[in-house]
PDB file of C-alpha atoms and ligand atoms in Angstrom:
ATOM      1  CA  MET A   1     -16.972  -9.349  -3.873  1.00 76.00           C
ATOM      2  CA  ARG A   2     -13.847  -6.603  -2.257  1.00 94.00           C
ATOM      3  CA  HIS A   3     -13.214  -7.749   1.069  1.00 96.00           C
ATOM      4  CA  PRO A   4     -11.202  -4.430   2.427  1.00 98.00           C
ATOM      5  CA  LEU A   5      -7.674  -4.554   3.271  1.00 98.00           C
ATOM      6  CA  VAL A   6      -6.289  -1.524   6.245  1.00 98.00           C
ATOM      7  CA  ALA A   7      -2.598  -2.403   5.601  1.00 98.00           C
ATOM      8  CA  GLY A   8       0.329  -0.325   8.014  1.00 98.00           C
ATOM      9  CA  ASN A   9       3.810   0.940   5.990  1.00 98.00           C
ATOM     10  CA  TRP A  10       5.725   1.123   9.361  1.00 98.00           C
ATOM     11  CA  LYS A  11       8.476   2.893   7.036  1.00 98.00           C
ATOM     12  CA  MET A  12      12.220   3.732   8.375  1.00 98.00           C
ATOM     13  CA  HIS A  13      11.096   2.947  12.431  1.00 98.00           C
ATOM     14  CA  GLY A  14      11.359   0.681  15.071  1.00 98.00           C
ATOM     15  CA  THR A  15      14.127  -0.831  16.951  1.00 98.00           C
ATOM     16  CA  ARG A  16      13.377  -4.051  18.237  1.00 98.00           C
ATOM     17  CA  ALA A  17      11.406  -3.618  21.362  1.00 98.00           C
ATOM     18  CA  SER A  18       9.196  -1.527  20.054  1.00 98.00           C
ATOM     19  CA  VAL A  19       8.508  -3.283  17.959  1.00 98.00           C
ATOM     20  CA  ALA A  20       8.032  -6.225  19.706  1.00 98.00           C
ATOM     21  CA  GLU A  21       5.515  -3.970  21.564  1.00 98.00           C
ATOM     22  CA  LEU A  22       3.363  -3.091  18.794  1.00 98.00           C
ATOM     23  CA  ILE A  23       3.702  -7.051  17.956  1.00 98.00           C
ATOM     24  CA  GLU A  24       2.264  -7.174  21.300  1.00 98.00           C
ATOM     25  CA  GLY A  25      -0.055  -4.710  20.832  1.00 98.00           C
ATOM     26  CA  LEU A  26      -1.781  -5.547  17.312  1.00 98.00           C
ATOM     27  CA  SER A  27      -2.318  -9.520  19.344  1.00 97.00           C
ATOM     28  CA  ARG A  28      -4.523  -7.603  21.229  1.00 97.00           C
ATOM     29  CA  GLN A  29      -6.491  -5.921  18.896  1.00 97.00           C
ATOM     30  CA  ALA A  30     -10.530  -7.672  17.453  1.00 95.00           C
ATOM     31  CA  LEU A  31     -10.015  -7.020  14.220  1.00 96.00           C
ATOM     32  CA  PRO A  32     -13.547  -8.103  11.567  1.00 95.00           C
ATOM     33  CA  ALA A  33     -13.959 -11.208   9.887  1.00 94.00           C
ATOM     34  CA  GLY A  34     -13.910  -9.934   6.328  1.00 95.00           C
ATOM     35  CA  VAL A  35     -11.764  -7.616   6.928  1.00 98.00           C
ATOM     36  CA  GLU A  36      -8.867  -8.399   5.208  1.00 98.00           C
ATOM     37  CA  VAL A  37      -5.195  -5.967   8.040  1.00 98.00           C
ATOM     38  CA  ALA A  38      -0.926  -6.254   6.565  1.00 98.00           C
ATOM     39  CA  VAL A  39       1.617  -4.969   8.132  1.00 98.00           C
ATOM     40  CA  PHE A  40       5.203  -3.467   6.200  1.00 99.00           C
ATOM     41  CA  PRO A  41       7.650  -3.291   9.051  1.00 98.00           C
ATOM     42  CA  SER A  42      11.757  -2.343   8.079  1.00 98.00           C
ATOM     43  CA  CYS A  43      12.912  -5.584   6.214  1.00 97.00           C
ATOM     44  CA  LEU A  44      14.500  -5.652   9.752  1.00 98.00           C
ATOM     45  CA  HIS A  45      11.689  -6.654  11.843  1.00 98.00           C
ATOM     46  CA  ILE A  46      10.079  -8.770   8.979  1.00 98.00           C
ATOM     47  CA  ALA A  47      11.468 -12.299  10.400  1.00 98.00           C
ATOM     48  CA  GLN A  48      10.757 -10.869  14.308  1.00 98.00           C
ATOM     49  CA  VAL A  49       6.585  -9.369  13.423  1.00 98.00           C
ATOM     50  CA  VAL A  50       6.718 -12.567  11.422  1.00 98.00           C
ATOM     51  CA  ARG A  51       7.234 -14.826  14.717  1.00 98.00           C
ATOM     52  CA  GLY A  52       5.254 -12.675  17.050  1.00 98.00           C
ATOM     53  CA  LEU A  53       1.951 -12.648  14.821  1.00 98.00           C
ATOM     54  CA  ASP A  54       2.028 -16.398  13.721  1.00 96.00           C
ATOM     55  CA  GLY A  55      -1.175 -17.013  14.126  1.00 93.00           C
ATOM     56  CA  LYS A  56      -2.242 -13.986  13.549  1.00 95.00           C
ATOM     57  CA  ARG A  57      -4.857 -13.291  10.625  1.00 93.00           C
ATOM     58  CA  VAL A  58      -2.050 -10.079  10.332  1.00 98.00           C
ATOM     59  CA  ALA A  59      -0.247 -11.115   6.813  1.00 98.00           C
ATOM     60  CA  VAL A  60       3.089  -9.242   6.371  1.00 98.00           C
ATOM     61  CA  GLY A  61       4.750  -7.295   4.434  1.00 98.00           C
ATOM     62  CA  ALA A  62       8.502  -5.920   2.585  1.00 98.00           C
ATOM     63  CA  GLN A  63       7.913  -1.747   1.916  1.00 98.00           C
ATOM     64  CA  ASP A  64       9.677  -2.367  -1.120  1.00 98.00           C
ATOM     65  CA  CYS A  65      11.729  -5.074  -3.230  1.00 98.00           C
ATOM     66  CA  ALA A  66      15.483  -5.627  -6.830  1.00 98.00           C
ATOM     67  CA  VAL A  67      14.111  -5.039  -9.147  1.00 98.00           C
ATOM     68  CA  GLU A  68      15.186  -9.016 -10.289  1.00 95.00           C
ATOM     69  CA  SER A  69      13.249 -11.358  -8.954  1.00 94.00           C
ATOM     70  CA  ALA A  70      16.111 -14.054  -7.608  1.00 92.00           C
ATOM     71  CA  PRO A  71      18.692 -13.231  -5.642  1.00 93.00           C
ATOM     72  CA  GLY A  72      22.439 -12.579  -6.313  1.00 95.00           C
ATOM     73  CA  ALA A  73      25.345  -9.953  -6.622  1.00 97.00           C
ATOM     74  CA  LEU A  74      22.985  -7.175  -5.953  1.00 96.00           C
ATOM     75  CA  THR A  75      24.748  -5.561  -2.394  1.00 97.00           C
ATOM     76  CA  GLY A  76      21.827  -3.703   0.072  1.00 96.00           C
ATOM     77  CA  GLU A  77      18.968  -5.229  -2.294  1.00 97.00           C
ATOM     78  CA  VAL A  78      16.841  -7.729  -1.136  1.00 98.00           C
ATOM     79  CA  ALA A  79      15.069 -10.361  -3.095  1.00 98.00           C
ATOM     80  CA  ALA A  80      11.423 -10.417  -4.549  1.00 98.00           C
ATOM     81  CA  SER A  81      12.045 -14.263  -3.772  1.00 98.00           C
ATOM     82  CA  GLN A  82      13.463 -13.571  -0.187  1.00 98.00           C
ATOM     83  CA  LEU A  83      10.996 -11.438   0.775  1.00 98.00           C
ATOM     84  CA  GLN A  84       8.768 -14.315  -0.352  1.00 98.00           C
ATOM     85  CA  ASP A  85      11.421 -16.922   1.389  1.00 98.00           C
ATOM     86  CA  ALA A  86      11.030 -14.978   5.229  1.00 98.00           C
ATOM     87  CA  GLY A  87       7.627 -15.020   5.611  1.00 98.00           C
ATOM     88  CA  CYS A  88       6.243 -12.272   3.491  1.00 98.00           C
ATOM     89  CA  SER A  89       2.905 -12.453   0.761  1.00 98.00           C
ATOM     90  CA  LEU A  90       2.608  -8.834  -0.094  1.00 98.00           C
ATOM     91  CA  VAL A  91       4.981  -5.755  -0.881  1.00 98.00           C
ATOM     92  CA  LEU A  92       4.449  -2.237  -1.745  1.00 98.00           C
ATOM     93  CA  VAL A  93       6.019  -1.241  -4.619  1.00 98.00           C
ATOM     94  CA  GLY A  94       7.030   1.888  -6.352  1.00 98.00           C
ATOM     95  CA  HIS A  95       5.846   4.331  -2.545  1.00 98.00           C
ATOM     96  CA  SER A  96       5.749   8.350  -3.490  1.00 98.00           C
ATOM     97  CA  GLU A  97       9.099   8.572  -1.118  1.00 98.00           C
ATOM     98  CA  ARG A  98      10.729   5.826  -3.126  1.00 98.00           C
ATOM     99  CA  ARG A  99       9.879   7.388  -6.204  1.00 98.00           C
ATOM    100  CA  LEU A 100      10.471  11.037  -5.126  1.00 97.00           C
ATOM    101  CA  ILE A 101      13.930  10.392  -2.332  1.00 97.00           C
ATOM    102  CA  LEU A 102      15.283   7.861  -3.546  1.00 97.00           C
ATOM    103  CA  GLY A 103      14.225   7.881  -7.404  1.00 97.00           C
ATOM    104  CA  ASP A 104      12.671   4.760  -7.989  1.00 98.00           C
ATOM    105  CA  SER A 105      11.271   5.759 -11.784  1.00 97.00           C
ATOM    106  CA  ASP A 106       8.510   4.146 -13.693  1.00 97.00           C
ATOM    107  CA  ALA A 107      10.831   1.568 -15.294  1.00 97.00           C
ATOM    108  CA  ASP A 108      11.845   0.297 -11.829  1.00 98.00           C
ATOM    109  CA  VAL A 109       8.911   0.464 -10.113  1.00 98.00           C
ATOM    110  CA  THR A 110       7.356  -2.273 -13.117  1.00 98.00           C
ATOM    111  CA  ARG A 111      10.271  -4.175 -12.806  1.00 98.00           C
ATOM    112  CA  LYS A 112       9.391  -4.862  -9.141  1.00 98.00           C
ATOM    113  CA  PHE A 113       5.838  -5.262  -9.387  1.00 98.00           C
ATOM    114  CA  ALA A 114       7.449  -8.053 -11.866  1.00 98.00           C
ATOM    115  CA  ALA A 115       9.628  -9.351  -9.019  1.00 98.00           C
ATOM    116  CA  ALA A 116       6.903  -9.201  -6.417  1.00 98.00           C
ATOM    117  CA  GLN A 117       4.431 -10.779  -8.844  1.00 98.00           C
ATOM    118  CA  SER A 118       7.195 -13.444 -10.111  1.00 98.00           C
ATOM    119  CA  CYS A 119       7.939 -14.654  -6.708  1.00 98.00           C
ATOM    120  CA  GLY A 120       3.694 -14.963  -5.834  1.00 98.00           C
ATOM    121  CA  LEU A 121       3.964 -12.060  -3.656  1.00 98.00           C
ATOM    122  CA  THR A 122       1.034  -9.718  -4.820  1.00 98.00           C
ATOM    123  CA  PRO A 123       2.167  -6.009  -4.831  1.00 98.00           C
ATOM    124  CA  VAL A 124       0.829  -3.215  -4.081  1.00 99.00           C
ATOM    125  CA  LEU A 125       1.526  -0.291  -6.873  1.00 98.00           C
ATOM    126  CA  CYS A 126       2.121   3.039  -5.303  1.00 98.00           C
ATOM    127  CA  VAL A 127       0.036   6.031  -6.708  1.00 98.00           C
ATOM    128  CA  GLY A 128      -0.321  10.259  -6.484  1.00 98.00           C
ATOM    129  CA  GLU A 129       0.196  13.416  -7.663  1.00 98.00           C
ATOM    130  CA  THR A 130       2.111  15.836  -5.869  1.00 97.00           C
ATOM    131  CA  LEU A 131       0.588  19.705  -4.192  1.00 96.00           C
ATOM    132  CA  GLU A 132       1.418  21.280  -7.394  1.00 96.00           C
ATOM    133  CA  GLN A 133       0.209  18.636 -10.214  1.00 97.00           C
ATOM    134  CA  ARG A 134      -2.970  18.541  -8.226  1.00 96.00           C
ATOM    135  CA  GLU A 135      -3.075  22.534  -8.371  1.00 95.00           C
ATOM    136  CA  ALA A 136      -1.812  22.225 -11.875  1.00 97.00           C
ATOM    137  CA  GLU A 137      -5.194  19.559 -12.307  1.00 97.00           C
ATOM    138  CA  GLN A 138      -2.465  17.504 -13.289  1.00 98.00           C
ATOM    139  CA  THR A 139      -3.758  14.593 -10.991  1.00 98.00           C
ATOM    140  CA  LEU A 140      -5.865  11.977 -12.912  1.00 98.00           C
ATOM    141  CA  GLU A 141      -3.308  12.754 -15.663  1.00 98.00           C
ATOM    142  CA  VAL A 142      -0.354  11.649 -13.420  1.00 98.00           C
ATOM    143  CA  VAL A 143      -2.346   8.962 -11.827  1.00 98.00           C
ATOM    144  CA  GLY A 144      -3.066   7.765 -14.329  1.00 98.00           C
ATOM    145  CA  ARG A 145       0.155   7.566 -16.411  1.00 98.00           C
ATOM    146  CA  GLN A 146       1.767   5.423 -13.563  1.00 98.00           C
ATOM    147  CA  LEU A 147      -1.102   3.768 -13.491  1.00 98.00           C
ATOM    148  CA  ALA A 148      -0.362   2.491 -18.147  1.00 98.00           C
ATOM    149  CA  GLU A 149       2.616   2.344 -17.013  1.00 98.00           C
ATOM    150  CA  VAL A 150       2.426  -0.689 -15.557  1.00 98.00           C
ATOM    151  CA  ILE A 151      -0.196  -1.847 -17.791  1.00 98.00           C
ATOM    152  CA  ASP A 152       1.087  -1.571 -20.586  1.00 98.00           C
ATOM    153  CA  ALA A 153       4.322  -3.776 -19.632  1.00 98.00           C
ATOM    154  CA  LEU A 154       2.673  -6.432 -18.380  1.00 98.00           C
ATOM    155  CA  GLY A 155      -0.514  -6.238 -19.625  1.00 98.00           C
ATOM    156  CA  ILE A 156      -3.579  -6.213 -17.600  1.00 98.00           C
ATOM    157  CA  ASP A 157      -4.278  -9.881 -15.981  1.00 98.00           C
ATOM    158  CA  ALA A 158      -1.413  -8.277 -13.865  1.00 98.00           C
ATOM    159  CA  PHE A 159      -4.277  -6.716 -12.208  1.00 98.00           C
ATOM    160  CA  ALA A 160      -6.520  -9.705 -10.801  1.00 98.00           C
ATOM    161  CA  LYS A 161      -3.515 -10.602  -7.647  1.00 97.00           C
ATOM    162  CA  ALA A 162      -2.150  -7.089  -7.131  1.00 98.00           C
ATOM    163  CA  VAL A 163      -3.832  -4.453  -4.948  1.00 98.00           C
ATOM    164  CA  VAL A 164      -3.695  -0.327  -6.179  1.00 98.00           C
ATOM    165  CA  ALA A 165      -2.409   2.135  -3.400  1.00 98.00           C
ATOM    166  CA  TYR A 166      -4.026   5.772  -4.481  1.00 98.00           C
ATOM    167  CA  GLU A 167      -2.141   7.996  -2.071  1.00 98.00           C
ATOM    168  CA  PRO A 168      -2.088  11.546  -3.010  1.00 98.00           C
ATOM    169  CA  VAL A 169       2.031  13.028  -2.214  1.00 97.00           C
ATOM    170  CA  TRP A 170       0.576  15.946  -0.587  1.00 97.00           C
ATOM    171  CA  ALA A 171      -1.310  14.093   2.207  1.00 96.00           C
ATOM    172  CA  ILE A 172       1.259  11.536   3.253  1.00 95.00           C
ATOM    173  CA  GLY A 173       1.658  12.405   6.865  1.00 92.00           C
ATOM    174  CA  THR A 174       1.301  15.684   6.756  1.00 93.00           C
ATOM    175  CA  GLY A 175      -2.503  15.872   8.326  1.00 89.00           C
ATOM    176  CA  LEU A 176      -3.559  16.745   5.013  1.00 89.00           C
ATOM    177  CA  THR A 177      -6.029  13.691   4.162  1.00 89.00           C
ATOM    178  CA  ALA A 178      -8.012  14.050   0.983  1.00 92.00           C
ATOM    179  CA  SER A 179     -11.511  14.239   1.311  1.00 96.00           C
ATOM    180  CA  PRO A 180     -13.868  11.439   0.599  1.00 97.00           C
ATOM    181  CA  GLU A 181     -15.013  12.991  -2.237  1.00 97.00           C
ATOM    182  CA  GLN A 182     -11.480  14.287  -3.642  1.00 97.00           C
ATOM    183  CA  ALA A 183     -10.073   9.851  -3.277  1.00 98.00           C
ATOM    184  CA  GLN A 184     -13.391   8.398  -4.281  1.00 98.00           C
ATOM    185  CA  GLN A 185     -12.870  10.670  -7.564  1.00 98.00           C
ATOM    186  CA  VAL A 186      -9.786   9.366  -8.322  1.00 98.00           C
ATOM    187  CA  HIS A 187     -10.498   5.951  -7.075  1.00 98.00           C
ATOM    188  CA  ALA A 188     -13.190   5.354  -9.204  1.00 98.00           C
ATOM    189  CA  ALA A 189     -11.324   7.193 -12.512  1.00 98.00           C
ATOM    190  CA  ILE A 190      -8.124   4.340 -11.483  1.00 98.00           C
ATOM    191  CA  ARG A 191     -10.803   1.630 -11.820  1.00 98.00           C
ATOM    192  CA  ALA A 192     -12.154   3.066 -14.965  1.00 98.00           C
ATOM    193  CA  GLN A 193      -9.009   2.476 -16.559  1.00 98.00           C
ATOM    194  CA  LEU A 194      -8.550  -0.994 -15.253  1.00 98.00           C
ATOM    195  CA  ALA A 195     -11.971  -1.420 -16.359  1.00 98.00           C
ATOM    196  CA  GLY A 196     -11.673   0.185 -20.572  1.00 98.00           C
ATOM    197  CA  GLN A 197      -9.325  -3.225 -20.252  1.00 98.00           C
ATOM    198  CA  ASP A 198     -10.682  -6.033 -18.062  1.00 98.00           C
ATOM    199  CA  ALA A 199     -14.098  -4.868 -16.540  1.00 98.00           C
ATOM    200  CA  GLN A 200     -13.472  -8.144 -14.394  1.00 98.00           C
ATOM    201  CA  VAL A 201      -9.870  -7.952 -12.870  1.00 98.00           C
ATOM    202  CA  ALA A 202     -10.977  -4.198 -12.305  1.00 98.00           C
ATOM    203  CA  ALA A 203     -14.467  -4.771 -10.610  1.00 98.00           C
ATOM    204  CA  GLY A 204     -11.816  -7.339  -8.090  1.00 98.00           C
ATOM    205  CA  VAL A 205      -8.789  -5.370  -7.435  1.00 98.00           C
ATOM    206  CA  LYS A 206      -8.260  -3.464  -3.985  1.00 98.00           C
ATOM    207  CA  ILE A 207      -7.746  -0.126  -3.871  1.00 98.00           C
ATOM    208  CA  LEU A 208      -6.548   1.750  -0.769  1.00 98.00           C
ATOM    209  CA  TYR A 209      -6.749   5.026   0.140  1.00 98.00           C
ATOM    210  CA  GLY A 210      -2.796   6.085   1.638  1.00 98.00           C
ATOM    211  CA  GLY A 211      -3.001   9.863   3.825  1.00 97.00           C
ATOM    212  CA  SER A 212      -3.472  10.892   6.792  1.00 96.00           C
ATOM    213  CA  VAL A 213      -5.887   7.770   7.422  1.00 97.00           C
ATOM    214  CA  LYS A 214      -6.150   8.316  11.353  1.00 97.00           C
ATOM    215  CA  ALA A 215      -8.937   5.896  13.405  1.00 97.00           C
ATOM    216  CA  ALA A 216     -10.973   9.295  13.349  1.00 97.00           C
ATOM    217  CA  ASN A 217     -11.825  10.166   9.468  1.00 97.00           C
ATOM    218  CA  ALA A 218     -11.324   6.234   8.562  1.00 98.00           C
ATOM    219  CA  ALA A 219     -14.767   5.657   8.674  1.00 98.00           C
ATOM    220  CA  GLU A 220     -15.866   7.613   6.651  1.00 98.00           C
ATOM    221  CA  LEU A 221     -13.037   7.141   3.230  1.00 98.00           C
ATOM    222  CA  PHE A 222     -12.911   3.896   3.382  1.00 98.00           C
ATOM    223  CA  GLY A 223     -17.565   4.211   3.346  1.00 97.00           C
ATOM    224  CA  MET A 224     -16.763   5.566  -0.410  1.00 98.00           C
ATOM    225  CA  PRO A 225     -17.654   3.161  -2.931  1.00 97.00           C
ATOM    226  CA  ASP A 226     -14.065   2.758  -5.017  1.00 98.00           C
ATOM    227  CA  ILE A 227     -12.076   2.726  -1.928  1.00 98.00           C
ATOM    228  CA  ASP A 228     -11.291  -0.506  -0.820  1.00 98.00           C
ATOM    229  CA  GLY A 229      -9.692   0.454   2.766  1.00 98.00           C
ATOM    230  CA  GLY A 230      -6.120   2.357   3.314  1.00 98.00           C
ATOM    231  CA  LEU A 231      -2.663   2.159   3.248  1.00 98.00           C
ATOM    232  CA  VAL A 232      -1.598   3.771   6.708  1.00 98.00           C
ATOM    233  CA  GLY A 233       1.968   5.368   7.553  1.00 98.00           C
ATOM    234  CA  GLY A 234       2.032   7.236  11.345  1.00 98.00           C
ATOM    235  CA  ALA A 235      -1.033   6.003  12.617  1.00 98.00           C
ATOM    236  CA  SER A 236       0.107   2.337  12.127  1.00 98.00           C
ATOM    237  CA  LEU A 237       2.724   3.208  14.229  1.00 98.00           C
ATOM    238  CA  ASN A 238       0.093   2.836  17.614  1.00 98.00           C
ATOM    239  CA  ALA A 239      -1.950  -0.630  17.947  1.00 98.00           C
ATOM    240  CA  ASP A 240      -4.502   0.954  19.518  1.00 98.00           C
ATOM    241  CA  GLU A 241      -5.167   3.497  15.965  1.00 98.00           C
ATOM    242  CA  PHE A 242      -4.370   1.311  13.570  1.00 98.00           C
ATOM    243  CA  GLY A 243      -6.902  -1.853  15.303  1.00 98.00           C
ATOM    244  CA  ALA A 244      -9.664   1.193  15.640  1.00 98.00           C
ATOM    245  CA  ILE A 245      -9.011   2.276  11.275  1.00 98.00           C
ATOM    246  CA  CYS A 246      -9.346  -1.613  11.058  1.00 98.00           C
ATOM    247  CA  ARG A 247     -13.058  -2.008  12.956  1.00 98.00           C
ATOM    248  CA  ALA A 248     -13.736   1.360  10.832  1.00 98.00           C
ATOM    249  CA  ALA A 249     -12.969  -0.800   7.861  1.00 98.00           C
ATOM    250  CA  GLY A 250     -15.667  -3.237   8.733  1.00 95.00           C
ATOM    251  CA  ASN A 251     -17.766  -1.588   9.288  1.00 81.00           C
TER     252      ASN A 251
HETATM  253  P1  13P B 301       0.500   8.568   6.955  1.00 69.36           P
HETATM  254  O1  13P B 301      -0.832   8.004   7.690  1.00 69.36           O
HETATM  255  O2  13P B 301       1.823   9.416   7.678  1.00 69.36           O
HETATM  256  O3  13P B 301       0.197   9.921   6.060  1.00 69.36           O
HETATM  257  O4  13P B 301       2.062   7.565   5.278  1.00 69.36           O
HETATM  258  C1  13P B 301       1.096   7.048   3.824  1.00 69.36           C
HETATM  259  C2  13P B 301       1.718   6.391   3.673  1.00 69.36           C
HETATM  260  O5  13P B 301       2.847   7.209   3.298  1.00 69.36           O
HETATM  261  C3  13P B 301       1.763   4.710   3.977  1.00 69.36           C
HETATM  262  O6  13P B 301       2.521   4.452   3.260  1.00 69.36           O
END
């Protein structure tokens, strides 16, 4: 059985003071049993969050990692081994903001996925189509290709310890959410693609939905059979709202 996961991607937000407040707010939340919870602060705040949430049932992840897993001469990057050392257990790879704004290629994303796993971190592979691609009815093709890049390079067994996040680009930070049926269709296609290689791996992989998830729409989304939780951006910066989303995953 898959336990739901609710993950908060804090993106490039936070100061030491606001992060301290968020930690305190999260610490007060009643988190439902059987729901895994994770937050992804900026690299700068990982140590503060790991310390602040010590003993709580909240895992900490990073928003990206270097293509090389080991420390070395790569100015400005952070190695997966350093993230692991800092207390992270997960890392996002291939977020659309990195693919589309910062130029991460499919090959980069695959290397980051492999680097994360080689250090014992769980990669959260983000996939999703732009509005233009959706309107051209290319959604399943685009998402299928992003997924196939990693499966072809690393093999299906790599997904035995990975999470997939479907985040339609047009739904990120726009207030537009994919309808539960729209999201379910893509989630089912992702699982079917994995099942084409290994049914057992496919049945165990958590597939999260991301894109304007909030307390008001979470329960409906999480009620779909192939939606195993959410990757939450803006709403994760409010501890009470994020707590409510976590509780929606428990129902
Ligand atoms: P929003 O929830 O702000 O739309 O962001 C989604 C996202 O990109 C999470 O990774």
